[in-house]
Short mmCIF file of C-alpha atoms in Angstrom, two decimals:
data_model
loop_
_atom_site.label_atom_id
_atom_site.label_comp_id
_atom_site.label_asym_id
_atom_site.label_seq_id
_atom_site.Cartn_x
_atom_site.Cartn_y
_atom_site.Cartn_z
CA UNK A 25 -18.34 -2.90 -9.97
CA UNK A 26 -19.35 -6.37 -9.14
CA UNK A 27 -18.32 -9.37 -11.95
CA UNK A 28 -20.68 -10.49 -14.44
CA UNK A 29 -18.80 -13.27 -13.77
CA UNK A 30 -20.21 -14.40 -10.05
CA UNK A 31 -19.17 -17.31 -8.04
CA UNK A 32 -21.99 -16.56 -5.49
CA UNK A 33 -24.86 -14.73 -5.68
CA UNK A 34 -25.90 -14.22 -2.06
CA UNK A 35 -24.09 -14.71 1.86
CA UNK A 36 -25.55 -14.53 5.18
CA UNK A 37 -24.42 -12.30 7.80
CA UNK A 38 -23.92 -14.35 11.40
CA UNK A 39 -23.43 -11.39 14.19
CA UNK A 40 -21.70 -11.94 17.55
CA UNK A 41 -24.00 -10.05 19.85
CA UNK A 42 -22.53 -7.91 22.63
CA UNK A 43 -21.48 -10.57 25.44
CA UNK A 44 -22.19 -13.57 23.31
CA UNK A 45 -20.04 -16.30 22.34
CA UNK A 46 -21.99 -17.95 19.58
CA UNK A 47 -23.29 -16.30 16.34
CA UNK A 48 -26.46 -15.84 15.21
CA UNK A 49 -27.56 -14.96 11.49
CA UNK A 50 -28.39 -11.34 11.22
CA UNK A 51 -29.69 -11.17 7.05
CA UNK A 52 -28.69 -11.81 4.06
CA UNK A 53 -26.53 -10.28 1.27
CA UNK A 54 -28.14 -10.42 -2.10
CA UNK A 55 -26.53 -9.30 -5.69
CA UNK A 56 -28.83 -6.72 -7.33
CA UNK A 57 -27.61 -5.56 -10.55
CA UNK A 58 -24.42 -4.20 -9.54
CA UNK A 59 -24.62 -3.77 -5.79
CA UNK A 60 -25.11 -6.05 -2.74
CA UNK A 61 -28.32 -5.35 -0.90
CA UNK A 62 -28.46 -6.25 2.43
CA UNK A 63 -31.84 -6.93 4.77
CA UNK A 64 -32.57 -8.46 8.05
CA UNK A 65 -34.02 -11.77 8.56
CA UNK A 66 -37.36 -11.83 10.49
CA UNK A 67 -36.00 -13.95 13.64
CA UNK A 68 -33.59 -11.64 14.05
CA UNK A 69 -35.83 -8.50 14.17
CA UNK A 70 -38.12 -10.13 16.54
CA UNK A 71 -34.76 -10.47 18.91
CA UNK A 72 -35.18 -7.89 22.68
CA UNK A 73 -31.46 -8.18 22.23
CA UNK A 74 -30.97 -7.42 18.43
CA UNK A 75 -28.81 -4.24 17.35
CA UNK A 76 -28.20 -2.70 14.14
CA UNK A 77 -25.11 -3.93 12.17
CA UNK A 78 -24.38 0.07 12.05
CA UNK A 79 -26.76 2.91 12.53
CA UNK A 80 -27.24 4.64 10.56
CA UNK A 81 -26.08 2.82 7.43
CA UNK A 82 -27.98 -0.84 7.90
CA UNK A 83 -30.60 0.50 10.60
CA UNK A 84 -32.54 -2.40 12.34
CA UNK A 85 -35.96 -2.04 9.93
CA UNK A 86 -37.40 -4.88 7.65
CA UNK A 87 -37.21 -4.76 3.99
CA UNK A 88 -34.11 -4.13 1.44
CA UNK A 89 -31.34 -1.45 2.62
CA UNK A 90 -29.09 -0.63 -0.53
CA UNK A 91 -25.38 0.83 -0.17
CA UNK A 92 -25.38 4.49 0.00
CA UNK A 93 -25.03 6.07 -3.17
CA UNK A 94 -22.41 5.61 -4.80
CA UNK A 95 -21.38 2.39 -3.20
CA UNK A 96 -21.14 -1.39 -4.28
CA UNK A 97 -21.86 -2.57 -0.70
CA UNK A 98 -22.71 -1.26 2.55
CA UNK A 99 -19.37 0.56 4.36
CA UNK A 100 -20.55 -1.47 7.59
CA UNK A 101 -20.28 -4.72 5.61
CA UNK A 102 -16.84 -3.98 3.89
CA UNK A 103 -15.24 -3.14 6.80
CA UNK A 104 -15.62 -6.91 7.52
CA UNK A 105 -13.95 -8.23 3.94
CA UNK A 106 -10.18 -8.65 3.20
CA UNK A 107 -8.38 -5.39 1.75
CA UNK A 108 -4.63 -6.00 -0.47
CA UNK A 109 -3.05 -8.79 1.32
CA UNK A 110 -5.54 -11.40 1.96
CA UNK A 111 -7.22 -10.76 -1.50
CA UNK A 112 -3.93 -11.66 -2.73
CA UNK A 113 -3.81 -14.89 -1.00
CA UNK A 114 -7.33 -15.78 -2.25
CA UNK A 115 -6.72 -15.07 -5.71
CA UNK A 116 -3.46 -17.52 -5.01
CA UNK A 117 -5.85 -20.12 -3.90
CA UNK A 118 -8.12 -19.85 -6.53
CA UNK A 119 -5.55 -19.13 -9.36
CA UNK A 120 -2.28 -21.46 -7.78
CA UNK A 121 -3.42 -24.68 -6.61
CA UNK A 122 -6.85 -24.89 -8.54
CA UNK A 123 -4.80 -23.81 -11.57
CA UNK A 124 -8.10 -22.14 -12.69
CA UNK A 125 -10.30 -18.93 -13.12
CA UNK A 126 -9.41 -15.54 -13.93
CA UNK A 127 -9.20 -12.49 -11.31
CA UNK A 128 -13.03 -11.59 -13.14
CA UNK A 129 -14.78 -14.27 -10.81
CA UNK A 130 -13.40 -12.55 -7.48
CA UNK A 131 -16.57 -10.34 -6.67
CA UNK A 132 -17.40 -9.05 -3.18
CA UNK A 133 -19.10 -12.19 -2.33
CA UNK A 134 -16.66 -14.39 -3.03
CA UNK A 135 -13.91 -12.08 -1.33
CA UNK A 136 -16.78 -12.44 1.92
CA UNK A 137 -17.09 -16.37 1.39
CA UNK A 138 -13.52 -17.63 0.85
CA UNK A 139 -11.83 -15.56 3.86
CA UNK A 140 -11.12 -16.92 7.41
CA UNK A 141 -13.95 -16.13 9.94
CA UNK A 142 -12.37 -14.86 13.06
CA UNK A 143 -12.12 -11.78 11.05
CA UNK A 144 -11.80 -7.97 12.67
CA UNK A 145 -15.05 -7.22 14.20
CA UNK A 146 -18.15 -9.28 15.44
CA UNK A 147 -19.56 -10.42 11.89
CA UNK A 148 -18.76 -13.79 9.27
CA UNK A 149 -20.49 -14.55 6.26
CA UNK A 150 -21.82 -17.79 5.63
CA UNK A 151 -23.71 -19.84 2.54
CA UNK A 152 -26.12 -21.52 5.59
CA UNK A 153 -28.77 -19.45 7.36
CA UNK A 154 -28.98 -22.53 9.67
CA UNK A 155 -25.91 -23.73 10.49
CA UNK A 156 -22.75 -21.77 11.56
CA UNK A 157 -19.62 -23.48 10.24
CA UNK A 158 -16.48 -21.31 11.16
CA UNK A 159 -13.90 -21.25 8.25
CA UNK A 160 -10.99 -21.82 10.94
CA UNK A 161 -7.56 -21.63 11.42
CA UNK A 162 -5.14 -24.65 12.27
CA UNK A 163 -2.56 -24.42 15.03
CA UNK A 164 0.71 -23.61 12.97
CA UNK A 165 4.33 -22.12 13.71
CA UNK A 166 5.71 -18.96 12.72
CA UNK A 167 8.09 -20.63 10.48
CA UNK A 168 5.16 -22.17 8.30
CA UNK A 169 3.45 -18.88 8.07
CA UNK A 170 6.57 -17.10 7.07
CA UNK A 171 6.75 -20.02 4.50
CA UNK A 172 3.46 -19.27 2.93
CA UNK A 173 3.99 -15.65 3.62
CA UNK A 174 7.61 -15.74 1.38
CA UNK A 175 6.07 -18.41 -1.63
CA UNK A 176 3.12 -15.39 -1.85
CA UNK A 177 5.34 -12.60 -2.26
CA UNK A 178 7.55 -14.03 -5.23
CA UNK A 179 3.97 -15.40 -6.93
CA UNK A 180 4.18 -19.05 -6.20
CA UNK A 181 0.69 -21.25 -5.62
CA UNK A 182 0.54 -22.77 -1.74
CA UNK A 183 -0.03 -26.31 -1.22
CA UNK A 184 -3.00 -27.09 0.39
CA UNK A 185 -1.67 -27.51 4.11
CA UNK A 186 0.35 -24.26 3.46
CA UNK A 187 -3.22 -22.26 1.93
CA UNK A 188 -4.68 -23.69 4.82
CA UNK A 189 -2.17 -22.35 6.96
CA UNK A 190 -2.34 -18.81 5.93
CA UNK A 191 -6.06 -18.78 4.74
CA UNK A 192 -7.15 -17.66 8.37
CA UNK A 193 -5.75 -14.86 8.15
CA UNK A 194 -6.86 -14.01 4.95
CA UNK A 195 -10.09 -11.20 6.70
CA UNK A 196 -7.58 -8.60 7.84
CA UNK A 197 -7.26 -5.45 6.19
CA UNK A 198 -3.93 -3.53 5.19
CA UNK A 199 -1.91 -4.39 2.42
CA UNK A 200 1.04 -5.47 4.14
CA UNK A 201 1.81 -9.99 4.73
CA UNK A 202 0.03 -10.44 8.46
CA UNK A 203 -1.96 -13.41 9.80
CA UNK A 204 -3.69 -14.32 13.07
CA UNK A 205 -2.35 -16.67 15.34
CA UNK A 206 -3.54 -17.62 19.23
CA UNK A 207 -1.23 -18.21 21.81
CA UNK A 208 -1.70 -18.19 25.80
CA UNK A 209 -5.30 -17.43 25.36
CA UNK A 210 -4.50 -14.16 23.88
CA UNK A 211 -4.84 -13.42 19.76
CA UNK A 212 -2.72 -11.66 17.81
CA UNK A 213 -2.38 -9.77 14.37
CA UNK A 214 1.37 -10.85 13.49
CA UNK A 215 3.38 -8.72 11.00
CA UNK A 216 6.23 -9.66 8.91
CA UNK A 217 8.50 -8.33 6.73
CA UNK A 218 8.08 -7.95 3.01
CA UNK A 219 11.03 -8.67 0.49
CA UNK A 220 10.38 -4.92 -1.17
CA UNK A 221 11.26 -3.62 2.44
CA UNK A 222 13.61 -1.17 1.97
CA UNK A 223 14.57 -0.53 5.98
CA UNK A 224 12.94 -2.56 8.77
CA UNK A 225 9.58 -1.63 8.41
CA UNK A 226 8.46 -4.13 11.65
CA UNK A 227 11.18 -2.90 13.49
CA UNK A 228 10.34 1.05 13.25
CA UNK A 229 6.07 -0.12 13.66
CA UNK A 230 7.15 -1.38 17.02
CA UNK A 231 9.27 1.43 17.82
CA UNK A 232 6.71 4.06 17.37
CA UNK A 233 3.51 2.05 18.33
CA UNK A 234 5.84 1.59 21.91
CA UNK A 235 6.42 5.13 21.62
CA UNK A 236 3.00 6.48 21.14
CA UNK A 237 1.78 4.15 24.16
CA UNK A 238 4.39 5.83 26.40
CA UNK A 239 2.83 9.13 25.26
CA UNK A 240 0.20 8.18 26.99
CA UNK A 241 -2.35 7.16 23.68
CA UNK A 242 -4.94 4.63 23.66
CA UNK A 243 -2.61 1.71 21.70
CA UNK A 244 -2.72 -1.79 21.12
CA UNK A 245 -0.17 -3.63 23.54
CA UNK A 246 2.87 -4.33 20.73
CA UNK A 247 5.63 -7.02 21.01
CA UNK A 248 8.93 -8.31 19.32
CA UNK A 249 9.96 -12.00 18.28
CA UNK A 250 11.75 -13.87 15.91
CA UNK A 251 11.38 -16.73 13.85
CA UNK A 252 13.58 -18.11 10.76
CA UNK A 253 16.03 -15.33 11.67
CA UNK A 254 13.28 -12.79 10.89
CA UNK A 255 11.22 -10.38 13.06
CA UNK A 256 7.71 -10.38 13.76
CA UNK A 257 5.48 -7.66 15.13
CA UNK A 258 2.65 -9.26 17.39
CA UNK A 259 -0.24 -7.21 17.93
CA UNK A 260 -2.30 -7.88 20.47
CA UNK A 261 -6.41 -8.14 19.43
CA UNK A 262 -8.79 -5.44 21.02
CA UNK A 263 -11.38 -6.90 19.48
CA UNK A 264 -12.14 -10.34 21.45
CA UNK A 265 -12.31 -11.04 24.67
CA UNK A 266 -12.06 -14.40 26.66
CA UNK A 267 -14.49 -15.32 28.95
CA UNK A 268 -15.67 -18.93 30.65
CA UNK A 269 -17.79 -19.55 27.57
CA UNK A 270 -15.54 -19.06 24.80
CA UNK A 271 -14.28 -15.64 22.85
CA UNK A 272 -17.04 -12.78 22.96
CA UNK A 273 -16.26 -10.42 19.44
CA UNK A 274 -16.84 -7.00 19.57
CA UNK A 275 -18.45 -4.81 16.79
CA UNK A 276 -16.09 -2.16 15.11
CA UNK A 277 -16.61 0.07 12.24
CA UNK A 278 -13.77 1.92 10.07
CA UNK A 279 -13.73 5.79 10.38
CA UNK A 280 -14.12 5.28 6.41
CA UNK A 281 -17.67 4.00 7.40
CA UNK A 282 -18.32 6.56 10.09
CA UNK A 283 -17.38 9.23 7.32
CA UNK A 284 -20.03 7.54 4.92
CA UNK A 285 -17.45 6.88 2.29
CA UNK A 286 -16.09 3.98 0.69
CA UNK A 287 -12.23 3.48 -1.03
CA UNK A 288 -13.22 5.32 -4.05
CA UNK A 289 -14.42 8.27 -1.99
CA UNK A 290 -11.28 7.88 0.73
CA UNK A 291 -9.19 11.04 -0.83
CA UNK A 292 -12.03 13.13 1.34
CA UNK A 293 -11.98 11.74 4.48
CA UNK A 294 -10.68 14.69 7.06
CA UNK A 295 -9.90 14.49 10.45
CA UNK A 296 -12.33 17.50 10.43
CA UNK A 297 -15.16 15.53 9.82
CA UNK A 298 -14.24 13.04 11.96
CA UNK A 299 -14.08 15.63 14.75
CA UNK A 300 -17.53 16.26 14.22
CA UNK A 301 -18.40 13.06 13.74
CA UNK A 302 -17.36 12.34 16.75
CA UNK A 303 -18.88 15.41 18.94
CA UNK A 304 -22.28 14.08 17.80
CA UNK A 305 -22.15 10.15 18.45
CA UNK A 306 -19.40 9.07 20.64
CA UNK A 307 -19.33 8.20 24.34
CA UNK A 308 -17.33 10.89 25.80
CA UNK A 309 -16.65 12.99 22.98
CA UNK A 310 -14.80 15.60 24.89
CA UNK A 311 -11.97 12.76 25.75
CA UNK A 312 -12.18 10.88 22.36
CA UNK A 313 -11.23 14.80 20.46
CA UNK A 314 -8.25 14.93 22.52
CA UNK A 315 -7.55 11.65 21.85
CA UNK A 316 -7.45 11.87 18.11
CA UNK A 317 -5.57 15.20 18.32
CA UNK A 318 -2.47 13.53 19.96
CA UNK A 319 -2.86 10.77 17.56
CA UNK A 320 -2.77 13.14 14.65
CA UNK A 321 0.35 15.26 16.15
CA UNK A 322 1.99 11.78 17.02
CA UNK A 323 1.58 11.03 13.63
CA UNK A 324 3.38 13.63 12.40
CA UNK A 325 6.45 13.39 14.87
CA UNK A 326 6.61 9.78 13.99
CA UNK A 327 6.12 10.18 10.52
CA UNK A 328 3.36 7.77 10.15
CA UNK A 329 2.00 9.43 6.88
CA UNK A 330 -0.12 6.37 6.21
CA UNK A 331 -3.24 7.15 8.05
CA UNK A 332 -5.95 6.73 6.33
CA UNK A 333 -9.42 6.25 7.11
CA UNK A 334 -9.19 2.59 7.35
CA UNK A 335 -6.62 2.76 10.19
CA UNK A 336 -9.20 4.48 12.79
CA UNK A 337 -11.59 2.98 14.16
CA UNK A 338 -14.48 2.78 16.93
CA UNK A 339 -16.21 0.00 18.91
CA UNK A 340 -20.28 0.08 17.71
CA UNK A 341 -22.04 -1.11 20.79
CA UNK A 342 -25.93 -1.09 19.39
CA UNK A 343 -26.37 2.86 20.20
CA UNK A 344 -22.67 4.29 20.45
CA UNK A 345 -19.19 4.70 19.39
CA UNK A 346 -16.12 4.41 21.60
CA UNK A 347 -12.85 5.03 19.40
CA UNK A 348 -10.39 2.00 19.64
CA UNK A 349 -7.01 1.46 20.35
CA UNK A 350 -5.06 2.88 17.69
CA UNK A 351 -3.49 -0.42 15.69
CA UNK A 352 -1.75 0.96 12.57
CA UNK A 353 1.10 3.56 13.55
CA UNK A 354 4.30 2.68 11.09
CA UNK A 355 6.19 5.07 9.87
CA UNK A 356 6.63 5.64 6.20
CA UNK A 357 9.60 5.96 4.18
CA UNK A 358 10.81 9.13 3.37
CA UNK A 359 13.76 10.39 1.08
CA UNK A 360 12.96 14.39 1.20
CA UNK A 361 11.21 16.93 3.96
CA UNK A 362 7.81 17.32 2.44
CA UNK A 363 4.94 15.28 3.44
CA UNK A 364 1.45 14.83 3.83
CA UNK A 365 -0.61 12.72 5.79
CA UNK A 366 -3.31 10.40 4.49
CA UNK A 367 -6.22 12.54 5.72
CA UNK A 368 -6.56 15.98 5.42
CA UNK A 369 -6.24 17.93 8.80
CA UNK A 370 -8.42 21.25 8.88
CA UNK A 371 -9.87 23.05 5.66
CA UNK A 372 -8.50 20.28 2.93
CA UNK A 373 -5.32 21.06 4.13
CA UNK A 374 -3.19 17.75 4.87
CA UNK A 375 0.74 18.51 5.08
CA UNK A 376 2.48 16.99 7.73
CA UNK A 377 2.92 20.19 9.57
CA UNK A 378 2.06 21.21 13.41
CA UNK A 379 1.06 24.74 12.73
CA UNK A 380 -1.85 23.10 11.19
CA UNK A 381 -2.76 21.25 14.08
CA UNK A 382 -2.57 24.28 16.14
CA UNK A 383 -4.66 26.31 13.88
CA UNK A 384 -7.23 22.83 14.40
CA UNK A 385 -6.91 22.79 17.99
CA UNK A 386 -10.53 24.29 18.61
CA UNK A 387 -12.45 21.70 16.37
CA UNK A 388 -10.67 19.20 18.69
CA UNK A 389 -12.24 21.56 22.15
CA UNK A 390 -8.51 22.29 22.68
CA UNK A 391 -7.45 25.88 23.49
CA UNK A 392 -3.68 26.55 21.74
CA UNK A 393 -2.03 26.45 24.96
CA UNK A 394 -3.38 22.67 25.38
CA UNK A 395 -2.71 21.75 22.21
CA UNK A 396 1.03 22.72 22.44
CA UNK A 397 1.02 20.91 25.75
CA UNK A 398 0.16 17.77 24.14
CA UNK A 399 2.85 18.03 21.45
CA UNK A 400 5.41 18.89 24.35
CA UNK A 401 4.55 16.17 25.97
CA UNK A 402 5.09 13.79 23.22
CA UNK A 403 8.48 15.62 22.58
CA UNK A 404 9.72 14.95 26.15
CA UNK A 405 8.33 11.29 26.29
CA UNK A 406 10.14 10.64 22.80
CA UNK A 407 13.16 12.15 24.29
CA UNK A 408 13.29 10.24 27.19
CA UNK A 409 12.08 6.75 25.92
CA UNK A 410 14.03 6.63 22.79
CA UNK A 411 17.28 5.03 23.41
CA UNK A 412 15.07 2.41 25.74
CA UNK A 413 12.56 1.55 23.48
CA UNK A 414 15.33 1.54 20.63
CA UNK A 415 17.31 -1.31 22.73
CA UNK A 416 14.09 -3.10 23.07
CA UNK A 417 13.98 -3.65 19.56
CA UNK A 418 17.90 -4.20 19.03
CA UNK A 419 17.80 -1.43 16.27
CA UNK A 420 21.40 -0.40 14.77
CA UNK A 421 23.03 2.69 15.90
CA UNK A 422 22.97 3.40 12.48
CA UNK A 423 19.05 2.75 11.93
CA UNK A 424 18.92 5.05 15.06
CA UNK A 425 20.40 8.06 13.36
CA UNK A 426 18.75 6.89 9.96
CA UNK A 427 14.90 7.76 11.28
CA UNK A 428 15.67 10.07 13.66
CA UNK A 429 15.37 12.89 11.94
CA UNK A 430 14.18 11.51 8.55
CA UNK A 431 11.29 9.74 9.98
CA UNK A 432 10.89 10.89 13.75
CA UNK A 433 10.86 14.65 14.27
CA UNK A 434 11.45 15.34 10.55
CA UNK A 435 12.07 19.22 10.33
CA UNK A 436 9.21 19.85 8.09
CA UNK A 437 6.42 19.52 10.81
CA UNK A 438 8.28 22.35 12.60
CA UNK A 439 9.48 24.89 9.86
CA UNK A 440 6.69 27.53 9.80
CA UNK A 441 6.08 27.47 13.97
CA UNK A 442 6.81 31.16 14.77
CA UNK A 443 5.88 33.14 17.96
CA UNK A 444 4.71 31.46 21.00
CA UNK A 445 4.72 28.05 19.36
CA UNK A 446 8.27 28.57 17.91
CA UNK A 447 9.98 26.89 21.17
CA UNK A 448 8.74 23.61 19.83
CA UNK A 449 11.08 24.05 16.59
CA UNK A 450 13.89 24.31 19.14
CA UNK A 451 12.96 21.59 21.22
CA UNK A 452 13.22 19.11 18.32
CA UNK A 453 16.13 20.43 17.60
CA UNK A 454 17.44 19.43 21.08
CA UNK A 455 16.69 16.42 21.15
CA UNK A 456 17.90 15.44 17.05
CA UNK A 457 21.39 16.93 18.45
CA UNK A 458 21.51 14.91 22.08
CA UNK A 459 20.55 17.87 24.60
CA UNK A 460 18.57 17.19 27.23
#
């Protein structure tokens, strides 16, 4: 539910259009009881080149579009605010350095209003319908940001340059300390370790986000550095590109907003209904299901148990969806066998297990014997890349043997494969005991 208590009452939403390096105001936000109601503006209708924010959620009509029911704002429009860690920093803002307020005043709006604007995606939000006036970062080092990023975690208030430094990264979603930084005309998400870590949790992203790209996935290019004795994790932005003119954005939408749900709703997003989400509107659907399938089977040999609908995506170019790079593939800590993932596989049913994959392999257009293929694939390109892609990342033998086994190729995805798809079990086995 929205505050009683409201800082702002209404934002307008500026829209990179595709191959455009300048904004232009798409509508307006306005509180209504306890929603936000979005419309479009009338110079923006009468645009040849104007697309809907997301079909069919905010479709490009005049008048006021509510949130689905159910909702407090449209999915589309969420996708576009802050999740856990950069609400965190704006409630230290408001709460540290201010040294006033109460977490009641931090509605949607002001969540919308207060973070940076090079946020994920192709929208900002603005208090002007005239005048664009980026909420931008500053150039800064890693140190600073790990600075700010440490004084956050133990509940300190920033100093203004220090707020400042971290407040432009305060639009990306996840709960774990990132921010945004620029560097050789590329952009990056950067990652850092939390002091609640209880193994290296940027370390083991890298690992299996290396991995997973090796496997031949759609991934976002991943890197390694260090600063203040520390590692980073530098993920490299799908979501902008550079041209002559400047940075061009590109729309994306969260599989939470393709599913029509919102985070109160997440517990039934399925990869099912993705599936056939995906059959009907996206480019290539045929590709995309295969895609997803040796995402969801990576998953599960990397023991990535953490993805939800938020971390899957797809490019929204006006009329269709393209799934992204995957971004978010970390694997979770684990201190037993059983698992589930975040998203329920086929029929409600979400343990981390292959033989549910298999039985899923047709809602994907996948006979069995492809399906197997693809997770014998990944087996053999695990195999072969591990110890290199380990070294990359200077991980301790004892790390090694740690996730190995715990987190990678965990036994429980394999226990029930009998029959034909039984030589899988055995092939894991091979490579946990260093066969070829």
């Amino acid at each position: 539910m929205i505050s009683k208590r409201k800082t702002y009452t209404e934002a307008f939403v500026w829209i990179w259009l595709p191959d455009k390096t300048e904004p232009v105001v798409a509508g307006k936000l306005t509180v209504q009881e306890d929603t936000l109601v979005f419309n479009y503006g009338q110079s923006y209708l009468a645009r040849d080149d104007a697309i809907a924010i997301y079909e069919p959620e905010l479709p490009l009509k005049a008048g006021f579009l509510p949130p689905l029911p159910g909702m407090v704002l449209p999915s589309c429009i969420r996708d576009a605010s802050p999740d856990a860690w950069g609400r965190r920093i704006i409630i230290n803002k408001k709460l540290g350095y201010e040294g006033k307020g109460d977490i009641a005043q931090f509605d949607e709006l002001t969540y919308l209003l207060e973070s940076g604007s090079d946020r994920i995606g192709a929208l900002d939000f603005q208090l002007s319908p005239a005048h664009y006036e980026p909420r931008s970062a500053i150039n800064t080092s890693l140190e600073e940001l790990l600075e700010a990023v440490e004084r956050i975690e133990k509940g300190l208030p920033l100093s203004r340059e220090l707020n400042d430094v971290l407040n432009h990264g305060t639009s990306i979603g996840g709960a774990r300390p990132k921010a945004l930084i620029e560097d050789h005309n590329k952009k990056y998400v950067a990652k850092f370790s939390s002091s609640v870590d209880l193994y290296n949790v940027v370390k083991t992203e890298f690992i299996a986000m290396r991995l997973a790209r090796l496997c031949g996935l759609n991934v976002a290019a991943v890197s390694l550095t260090q600063s203040a004795n520390k590692d980073v994790l530098l993920i490299e932005r799908f979501d902008r590109i550079r041209s002559d003119k400047g940075w061009q954005r590109k729309s994306i939408v969260s599989s939470l907003t393709l599913l029509e749900l919102d985070e109160m709703m997440a517990r039934y997003a399925s990869y099912q209904n993705l599936a056939e989400t995906i059959r009907h509107r996206f480019k290539h659907a045929s590709v995309t299901l295969k895609e997803l399938f040796g995402r969801i089977t990576f998953n599960i040999l990397a023991g990535n148990t953490d993805d939800h609908a938020r971390n899957h995506a797809a490019f929204w170019d006006g009329k269709m969806l393209t799934l992204t790079p995957a971004y978010d593939i970390c694997p979770q800590n684990r201190t037993g066998n059983e698992a589930s993932q975040a998203m329920a596989i086929f029929e409600g049913n979400r343990m981390s297990k292959l033989s549910i994959c298999l039985d899923a392999a047709h809602i994907f257009l996948l006979s069995e014997k492809e399906a197997l293929g693809i997770i014998e694939h990944q087996l053999n390109m695990i195999h072969a890349h591990w110890e290199a892609v380990c070294d990359e990342a200077n991980l301790t033998e004892i790390d090694r043997k740690l996730m190995l086994g715990r987190q990678f190729l965990n036994p429980f995805a394999f226990d029930d494969l009998e029959g034909a798809r039984s030589f899988l079990k055995a092939r894991a086995k091979d490579i946990q005991e260093g066969l070829p």
